[in-house]
CSV table of C-alpha atoms in Angstrom, one decimal:
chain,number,residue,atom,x,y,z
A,1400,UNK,CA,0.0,0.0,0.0
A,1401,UNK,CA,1.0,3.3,-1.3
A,1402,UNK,CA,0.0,7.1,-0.2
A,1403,UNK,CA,2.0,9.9,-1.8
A,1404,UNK,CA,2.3,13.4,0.7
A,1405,UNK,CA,2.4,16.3,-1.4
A,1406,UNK,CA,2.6,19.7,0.5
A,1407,UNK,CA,2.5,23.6,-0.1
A,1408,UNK,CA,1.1,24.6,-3.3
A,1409,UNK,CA,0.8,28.9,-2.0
A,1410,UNK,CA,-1.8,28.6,-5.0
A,1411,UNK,CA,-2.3,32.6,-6.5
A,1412,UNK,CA,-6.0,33.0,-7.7
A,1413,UNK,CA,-5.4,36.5,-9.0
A,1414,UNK,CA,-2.8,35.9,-11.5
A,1415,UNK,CA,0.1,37.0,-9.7
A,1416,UNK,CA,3.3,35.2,-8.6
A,1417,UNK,CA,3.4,33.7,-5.0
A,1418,UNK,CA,5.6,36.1,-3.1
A,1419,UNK,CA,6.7,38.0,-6.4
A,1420,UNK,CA,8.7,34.8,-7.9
A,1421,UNK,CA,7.1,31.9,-8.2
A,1422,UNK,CA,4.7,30.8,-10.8
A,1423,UNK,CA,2.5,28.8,-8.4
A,1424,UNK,CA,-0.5,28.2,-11.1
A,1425,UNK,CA,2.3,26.8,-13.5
A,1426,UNK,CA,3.6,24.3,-11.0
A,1427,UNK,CA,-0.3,23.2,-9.9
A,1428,UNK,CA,-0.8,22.2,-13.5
A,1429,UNK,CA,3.2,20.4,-14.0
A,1430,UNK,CA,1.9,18.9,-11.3
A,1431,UNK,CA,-1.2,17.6,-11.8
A,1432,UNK,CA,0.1,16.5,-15.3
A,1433,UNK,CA,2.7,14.8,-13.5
A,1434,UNK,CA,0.5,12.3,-11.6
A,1435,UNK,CA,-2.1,12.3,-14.2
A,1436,UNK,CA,0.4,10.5,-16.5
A,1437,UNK,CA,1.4,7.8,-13.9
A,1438,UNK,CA,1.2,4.3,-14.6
A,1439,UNK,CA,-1.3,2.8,-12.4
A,1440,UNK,CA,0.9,0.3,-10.8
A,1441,UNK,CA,2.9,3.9,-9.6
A,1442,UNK,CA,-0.5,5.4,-8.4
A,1443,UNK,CA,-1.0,5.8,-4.1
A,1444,UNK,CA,-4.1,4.4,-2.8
A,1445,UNK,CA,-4.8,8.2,-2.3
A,1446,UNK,CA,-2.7,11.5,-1.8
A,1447,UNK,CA,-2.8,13.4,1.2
A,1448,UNK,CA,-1.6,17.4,0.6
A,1449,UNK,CA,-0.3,18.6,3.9
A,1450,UNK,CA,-1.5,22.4,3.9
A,1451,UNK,CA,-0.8,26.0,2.5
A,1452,UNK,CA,-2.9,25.0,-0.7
A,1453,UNK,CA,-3.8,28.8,-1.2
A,1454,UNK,CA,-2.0,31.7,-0.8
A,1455,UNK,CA,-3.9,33.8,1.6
A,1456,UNK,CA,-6.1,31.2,1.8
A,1457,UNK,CA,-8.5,33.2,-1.2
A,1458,UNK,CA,-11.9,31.7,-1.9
A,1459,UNK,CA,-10.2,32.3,-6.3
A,1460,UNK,CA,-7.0,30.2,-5.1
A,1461,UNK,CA,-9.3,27.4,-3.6
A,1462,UNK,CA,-11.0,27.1,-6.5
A,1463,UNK,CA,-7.9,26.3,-8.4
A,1464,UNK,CA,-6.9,23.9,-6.3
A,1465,UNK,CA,-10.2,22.3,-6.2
A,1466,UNK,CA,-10.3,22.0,-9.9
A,1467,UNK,CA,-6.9,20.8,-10.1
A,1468,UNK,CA,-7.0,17.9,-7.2
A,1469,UNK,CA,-10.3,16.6,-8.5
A,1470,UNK,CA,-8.2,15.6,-11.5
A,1471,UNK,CA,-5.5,13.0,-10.1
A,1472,UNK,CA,-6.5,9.2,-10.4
A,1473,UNK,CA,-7.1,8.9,-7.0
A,1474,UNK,CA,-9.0,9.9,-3.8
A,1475,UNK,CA,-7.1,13.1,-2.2
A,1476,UNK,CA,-7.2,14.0,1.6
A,1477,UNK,CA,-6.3,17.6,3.1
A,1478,UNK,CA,-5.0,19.3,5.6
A,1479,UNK,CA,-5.0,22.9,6.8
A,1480,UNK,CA,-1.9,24.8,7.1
A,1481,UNK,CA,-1.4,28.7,8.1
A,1482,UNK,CA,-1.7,30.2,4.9
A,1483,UNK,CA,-5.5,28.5,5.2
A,1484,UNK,CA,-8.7,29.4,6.0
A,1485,UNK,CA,-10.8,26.6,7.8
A,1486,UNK,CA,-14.3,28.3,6.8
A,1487,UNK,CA,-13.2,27.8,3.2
A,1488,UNK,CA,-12.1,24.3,3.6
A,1489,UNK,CA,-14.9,22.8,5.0
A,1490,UNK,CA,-17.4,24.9,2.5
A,1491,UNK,CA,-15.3,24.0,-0.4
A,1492,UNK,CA,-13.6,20.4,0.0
A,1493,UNK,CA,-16.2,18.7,1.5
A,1494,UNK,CA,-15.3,15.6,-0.2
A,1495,UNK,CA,-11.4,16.0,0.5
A,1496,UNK,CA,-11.9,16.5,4.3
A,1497,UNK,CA,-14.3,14.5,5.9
A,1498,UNK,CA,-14.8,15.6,9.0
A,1499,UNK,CA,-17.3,14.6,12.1
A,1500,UNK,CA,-19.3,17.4,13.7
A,1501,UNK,CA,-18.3,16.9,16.9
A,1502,UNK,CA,-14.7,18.2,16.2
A,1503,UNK,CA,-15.8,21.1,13.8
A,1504,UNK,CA,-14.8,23.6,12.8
A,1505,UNK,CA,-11.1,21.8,13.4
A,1506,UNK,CA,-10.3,19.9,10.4
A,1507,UNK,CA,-9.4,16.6,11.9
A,1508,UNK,CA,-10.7,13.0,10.7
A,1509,UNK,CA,-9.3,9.6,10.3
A,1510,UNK,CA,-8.9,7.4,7.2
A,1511,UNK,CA,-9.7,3.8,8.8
A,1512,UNK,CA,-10.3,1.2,6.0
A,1513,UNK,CA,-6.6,0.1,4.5
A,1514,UNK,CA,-4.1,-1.4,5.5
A,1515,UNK,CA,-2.4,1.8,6.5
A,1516,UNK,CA,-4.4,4.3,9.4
A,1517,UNK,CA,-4.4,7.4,8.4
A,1518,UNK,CA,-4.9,10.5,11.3
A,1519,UNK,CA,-5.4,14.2,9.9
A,1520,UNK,CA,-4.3,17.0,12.9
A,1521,UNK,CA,-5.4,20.6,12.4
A,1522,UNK,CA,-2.2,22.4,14.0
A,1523,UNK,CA,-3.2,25.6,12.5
A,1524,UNK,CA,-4.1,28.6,14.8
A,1525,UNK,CA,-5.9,31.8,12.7
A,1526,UNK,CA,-3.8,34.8,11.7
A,1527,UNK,CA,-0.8,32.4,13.0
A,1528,UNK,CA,1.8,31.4,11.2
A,1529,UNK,CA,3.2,28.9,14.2
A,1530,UNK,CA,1.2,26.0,14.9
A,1531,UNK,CA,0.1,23.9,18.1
A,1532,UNK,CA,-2.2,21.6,19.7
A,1533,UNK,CA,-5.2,22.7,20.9
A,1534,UNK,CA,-7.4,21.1,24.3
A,1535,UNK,CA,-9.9,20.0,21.8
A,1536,UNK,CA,-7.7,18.6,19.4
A,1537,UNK,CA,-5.4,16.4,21.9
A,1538,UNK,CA,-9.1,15.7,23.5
A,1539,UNK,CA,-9.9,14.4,20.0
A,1540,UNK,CA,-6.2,12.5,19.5
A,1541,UNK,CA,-6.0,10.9,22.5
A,1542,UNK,CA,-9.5,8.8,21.3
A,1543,UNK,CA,-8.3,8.4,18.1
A,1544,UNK,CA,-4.5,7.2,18.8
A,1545,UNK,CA,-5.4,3.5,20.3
A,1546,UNK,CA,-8.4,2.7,18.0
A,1547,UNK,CA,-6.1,0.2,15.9
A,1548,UNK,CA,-3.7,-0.8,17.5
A,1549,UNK,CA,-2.7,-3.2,15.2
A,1550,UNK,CA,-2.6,-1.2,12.3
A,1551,UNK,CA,1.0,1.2,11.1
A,1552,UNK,CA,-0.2,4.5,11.3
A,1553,UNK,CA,0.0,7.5,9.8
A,1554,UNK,CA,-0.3,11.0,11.4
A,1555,UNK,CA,-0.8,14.3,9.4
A,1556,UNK,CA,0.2,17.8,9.9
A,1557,UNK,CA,0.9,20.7,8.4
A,1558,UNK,CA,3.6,21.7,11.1
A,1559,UNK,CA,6.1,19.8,13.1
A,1560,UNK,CA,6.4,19.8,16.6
A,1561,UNK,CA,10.1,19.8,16.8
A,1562,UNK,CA,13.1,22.0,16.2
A,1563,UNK,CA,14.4,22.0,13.0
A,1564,UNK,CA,17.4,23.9,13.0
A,1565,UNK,CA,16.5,27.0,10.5
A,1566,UNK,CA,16.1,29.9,13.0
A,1567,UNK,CA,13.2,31.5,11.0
A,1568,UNK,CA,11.3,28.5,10.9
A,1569,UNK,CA,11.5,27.1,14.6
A,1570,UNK,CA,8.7,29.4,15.9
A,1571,UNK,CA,7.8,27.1,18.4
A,1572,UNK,CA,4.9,24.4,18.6
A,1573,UNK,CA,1.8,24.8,21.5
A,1574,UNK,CA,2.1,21.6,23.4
A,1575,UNK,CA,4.2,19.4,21.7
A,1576,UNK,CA,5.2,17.9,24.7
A,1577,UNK,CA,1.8,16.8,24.9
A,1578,UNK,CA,1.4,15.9,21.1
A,1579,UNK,CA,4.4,13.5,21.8
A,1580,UNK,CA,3.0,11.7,24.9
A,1581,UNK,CA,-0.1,10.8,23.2
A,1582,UNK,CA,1.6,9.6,19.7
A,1583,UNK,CA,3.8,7.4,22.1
A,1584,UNK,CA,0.7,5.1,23.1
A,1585,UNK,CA,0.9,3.7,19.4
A,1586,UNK,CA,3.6,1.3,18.7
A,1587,UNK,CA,4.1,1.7,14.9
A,1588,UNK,CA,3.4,5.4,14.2
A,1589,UNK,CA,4.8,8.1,12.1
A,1590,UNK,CA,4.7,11.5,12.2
A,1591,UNK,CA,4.4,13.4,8.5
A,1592,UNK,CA,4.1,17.3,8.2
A,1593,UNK,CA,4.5,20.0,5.7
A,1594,UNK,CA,5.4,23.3,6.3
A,1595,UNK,CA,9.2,23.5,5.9
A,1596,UNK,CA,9.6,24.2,2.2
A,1597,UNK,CA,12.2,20.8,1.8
A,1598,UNK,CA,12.7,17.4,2.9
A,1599,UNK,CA,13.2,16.5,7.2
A,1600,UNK,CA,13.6,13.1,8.1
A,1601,UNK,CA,14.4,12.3,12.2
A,1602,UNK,CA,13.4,11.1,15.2
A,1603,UNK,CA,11.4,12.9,18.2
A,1604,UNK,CA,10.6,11.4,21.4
A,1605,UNK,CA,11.4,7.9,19.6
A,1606,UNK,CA,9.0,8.8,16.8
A,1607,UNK,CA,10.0,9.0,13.3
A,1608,UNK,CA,8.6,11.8,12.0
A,1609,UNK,CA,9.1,13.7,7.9
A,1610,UNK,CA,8.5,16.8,6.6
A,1611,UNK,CA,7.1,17.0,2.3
A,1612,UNK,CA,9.2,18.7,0.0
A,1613,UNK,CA,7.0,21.5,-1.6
A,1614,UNK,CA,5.6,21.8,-4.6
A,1615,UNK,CA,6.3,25.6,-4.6
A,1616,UNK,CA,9.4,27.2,-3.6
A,1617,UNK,CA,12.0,25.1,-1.7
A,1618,UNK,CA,13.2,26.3,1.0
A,1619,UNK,CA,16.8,27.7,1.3
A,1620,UNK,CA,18.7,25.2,3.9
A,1621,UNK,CA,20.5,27.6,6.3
A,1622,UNK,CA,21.3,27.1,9.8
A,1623,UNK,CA,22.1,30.8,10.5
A,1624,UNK,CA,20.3,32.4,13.0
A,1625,UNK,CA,19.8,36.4,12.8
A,1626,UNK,CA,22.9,37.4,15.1
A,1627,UNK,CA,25.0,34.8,13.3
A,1628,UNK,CA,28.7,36.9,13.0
A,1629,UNK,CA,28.8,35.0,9.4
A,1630,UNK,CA,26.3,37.2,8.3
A,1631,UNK,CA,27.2,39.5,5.3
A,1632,UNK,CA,26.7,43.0,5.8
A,1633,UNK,CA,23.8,42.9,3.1
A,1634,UNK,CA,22.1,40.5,4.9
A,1635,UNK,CA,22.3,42.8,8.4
A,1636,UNK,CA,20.7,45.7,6.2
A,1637,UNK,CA,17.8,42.9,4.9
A,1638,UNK,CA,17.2,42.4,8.7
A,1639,UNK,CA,17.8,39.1,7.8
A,1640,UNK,CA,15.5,36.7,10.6
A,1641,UNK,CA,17.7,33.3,10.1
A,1642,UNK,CA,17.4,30.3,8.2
A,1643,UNK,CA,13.9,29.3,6.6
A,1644,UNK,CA,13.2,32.8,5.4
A,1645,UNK,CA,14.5,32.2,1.9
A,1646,UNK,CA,13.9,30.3,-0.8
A,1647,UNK,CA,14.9,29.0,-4.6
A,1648,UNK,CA,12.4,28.3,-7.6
A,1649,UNK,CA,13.0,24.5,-7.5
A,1650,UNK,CA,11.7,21.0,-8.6
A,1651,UNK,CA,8.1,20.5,-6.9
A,1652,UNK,CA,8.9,17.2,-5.0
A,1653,UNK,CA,6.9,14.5,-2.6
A,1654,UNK,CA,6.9,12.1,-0.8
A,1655,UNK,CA,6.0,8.3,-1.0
A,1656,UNK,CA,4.9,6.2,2.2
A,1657,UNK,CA,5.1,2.6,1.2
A,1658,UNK,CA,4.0,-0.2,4.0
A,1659,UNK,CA,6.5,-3.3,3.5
A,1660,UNK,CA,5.3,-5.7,6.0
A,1661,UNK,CA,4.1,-3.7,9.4
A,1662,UNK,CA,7.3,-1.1,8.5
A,1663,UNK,CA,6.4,2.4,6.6
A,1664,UNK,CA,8.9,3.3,4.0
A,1665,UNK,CA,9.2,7.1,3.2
A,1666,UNK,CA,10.9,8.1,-0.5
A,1667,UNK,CA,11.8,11.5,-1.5
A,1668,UNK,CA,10.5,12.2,-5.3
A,1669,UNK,CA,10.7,15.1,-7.8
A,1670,UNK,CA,8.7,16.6,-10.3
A,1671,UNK,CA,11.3,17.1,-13.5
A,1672,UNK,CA,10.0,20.4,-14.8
A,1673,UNK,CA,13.1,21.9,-15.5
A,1674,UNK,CA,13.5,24.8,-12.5
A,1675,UNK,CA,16.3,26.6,-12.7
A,1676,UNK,CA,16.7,27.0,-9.1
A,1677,UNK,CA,17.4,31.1,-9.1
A,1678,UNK,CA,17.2,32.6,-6.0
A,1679,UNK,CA,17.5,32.6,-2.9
A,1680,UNK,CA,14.5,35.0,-2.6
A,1681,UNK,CA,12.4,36.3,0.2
A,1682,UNK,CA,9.4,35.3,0.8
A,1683,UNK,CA,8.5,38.9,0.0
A,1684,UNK,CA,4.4,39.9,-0.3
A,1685,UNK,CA,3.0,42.8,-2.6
A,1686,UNK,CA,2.2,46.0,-1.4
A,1687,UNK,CA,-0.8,46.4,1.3
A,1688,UNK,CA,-0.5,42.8,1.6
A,1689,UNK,CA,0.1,41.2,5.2
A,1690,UNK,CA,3.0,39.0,6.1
């Protein structure tokens, strides 16, 4: 059994480019293409995007990306990130996010019938660009976590719990300590999110966890924090904030989750589309538009 994580798609419904670089409508469609024209002993059982489908989270960019993920061969699953809007999500994806009244409006639901469990976590708080874990959502986990047992499991976010080393980035996570206690009462679980703009793979509180390669703008890899004395004096004037605030017009990339036996494999795909990889840019907005 297959599912294939894609993550951060900062969608444009105006016709602009995602923070004045990146041709976000082109790479939806390379994209889309790309899966489109798999053979179907390649295709997932379903895909799972892992937040920040729409930049701004615009009811025009949703639309997009609506039309775009009904497309692929197979079922798709979502998850809100920060650059979302959870009113728009559960008016507009009703079919990708299938969620119970009882945790509404956060956009959390379970994918119970394969081989494979599958747990989606709403970490996103609104007008936020950290994440966390909310009462109602570890209320909601902790139900969830021991369900199956028996089953390797899967666990969704859009943002990781855990320090990742690029300063700009590591803005802290509300309650991870928490979020980690209750993941440990599964034996076989791993931990995927989005977020970061390129590829994590470790280990937190024993749990394997992965972050999704984007399919818009990778993320300059940086470990610099904004005091660093290796700073150059041009990055001192840009009030440069550390690593993770930067990034290069790259492949679009994904990741694979394969089940061999009761282990999950994770493998790190591209998209060829021919990026040049210019940059590193900030993640600069428009005029009169918010950060």
């Amino acid at each position: 059994m297959k599912v294939i994580q894609i993550s951060d798609f900062h969608l444009r419904g105006d016709g602009k480019l995602s923070f004045q670089k990146a041709d976000t409508m082109k790479a939806l469609h390379q994209t889309i293409d790309y899966f489109c024209s798999m053979k179907d002993y390649e295709l997932p059982e379903f895909f799972v995007v892992t937040g920040d489908l729409s930049e701004g989270g615009t009811r025009e960019g949703y639309e997009f990306m609506r039309e775009g993920l009904r497309k692929l061969p197979r079922p798709v699953y979502i998850v809100p990130g920060n650059h979302d809007k959870r009113d728009f999500f559960l008016e507009m994806f009703t079919e990708e996010t299938p969620v119970k009244e009882d945790i509404k409006p956060y956009i959390c639901y379970t994918i119970d019938e394969y081989p494979v469990r599958v747990i989606i976590i709403d970490t996103s708080k609104p007008s936020c660009h950290s994440g966390g874990l909310s009462d109602r959502v570890a209320e909601w986990l902790e139900e969830r976590i021991t369900e199956y047992p028996e089953k390797p499991t899967l666990v969704f976010t859009h943002h990781p719990p855990f320090v990742t080393g690029l300063p700009a980035m590591d803005e802290g996570f509300d309650q991870a300590d928490r979020l980690a206690q209750i993941l440990n009462k599964h034996e076989n679980v791993t931990l995927c999110c989005g977020h970061m703009h390129t590829a994590i793979f470790t280990s937190w509180h024993k749990i394997p966890c992965v972050t999704c390669p984007p399919i818009a703008m990778q993320m300059e890899v940086d470990f610099r924090g904004k005091n660093d004395i290796n700073l150059t004096e041009e990055e001192k004037k840009e009030e440069f904030k550390g690593g993770g605030d930067r990034f290069f017009l790259g492949n679009p990339g994904y990741l694979i989750h394969d089940l061999q036996g009761d282990r999950i494999n994770t493998h790190y795909q591209i998209i060829p589309t021919g990026a040049d990889y210019s940059g590193p840019w900030p993640f600069k907005y428009y005029e009169g538009e918010e950060d």
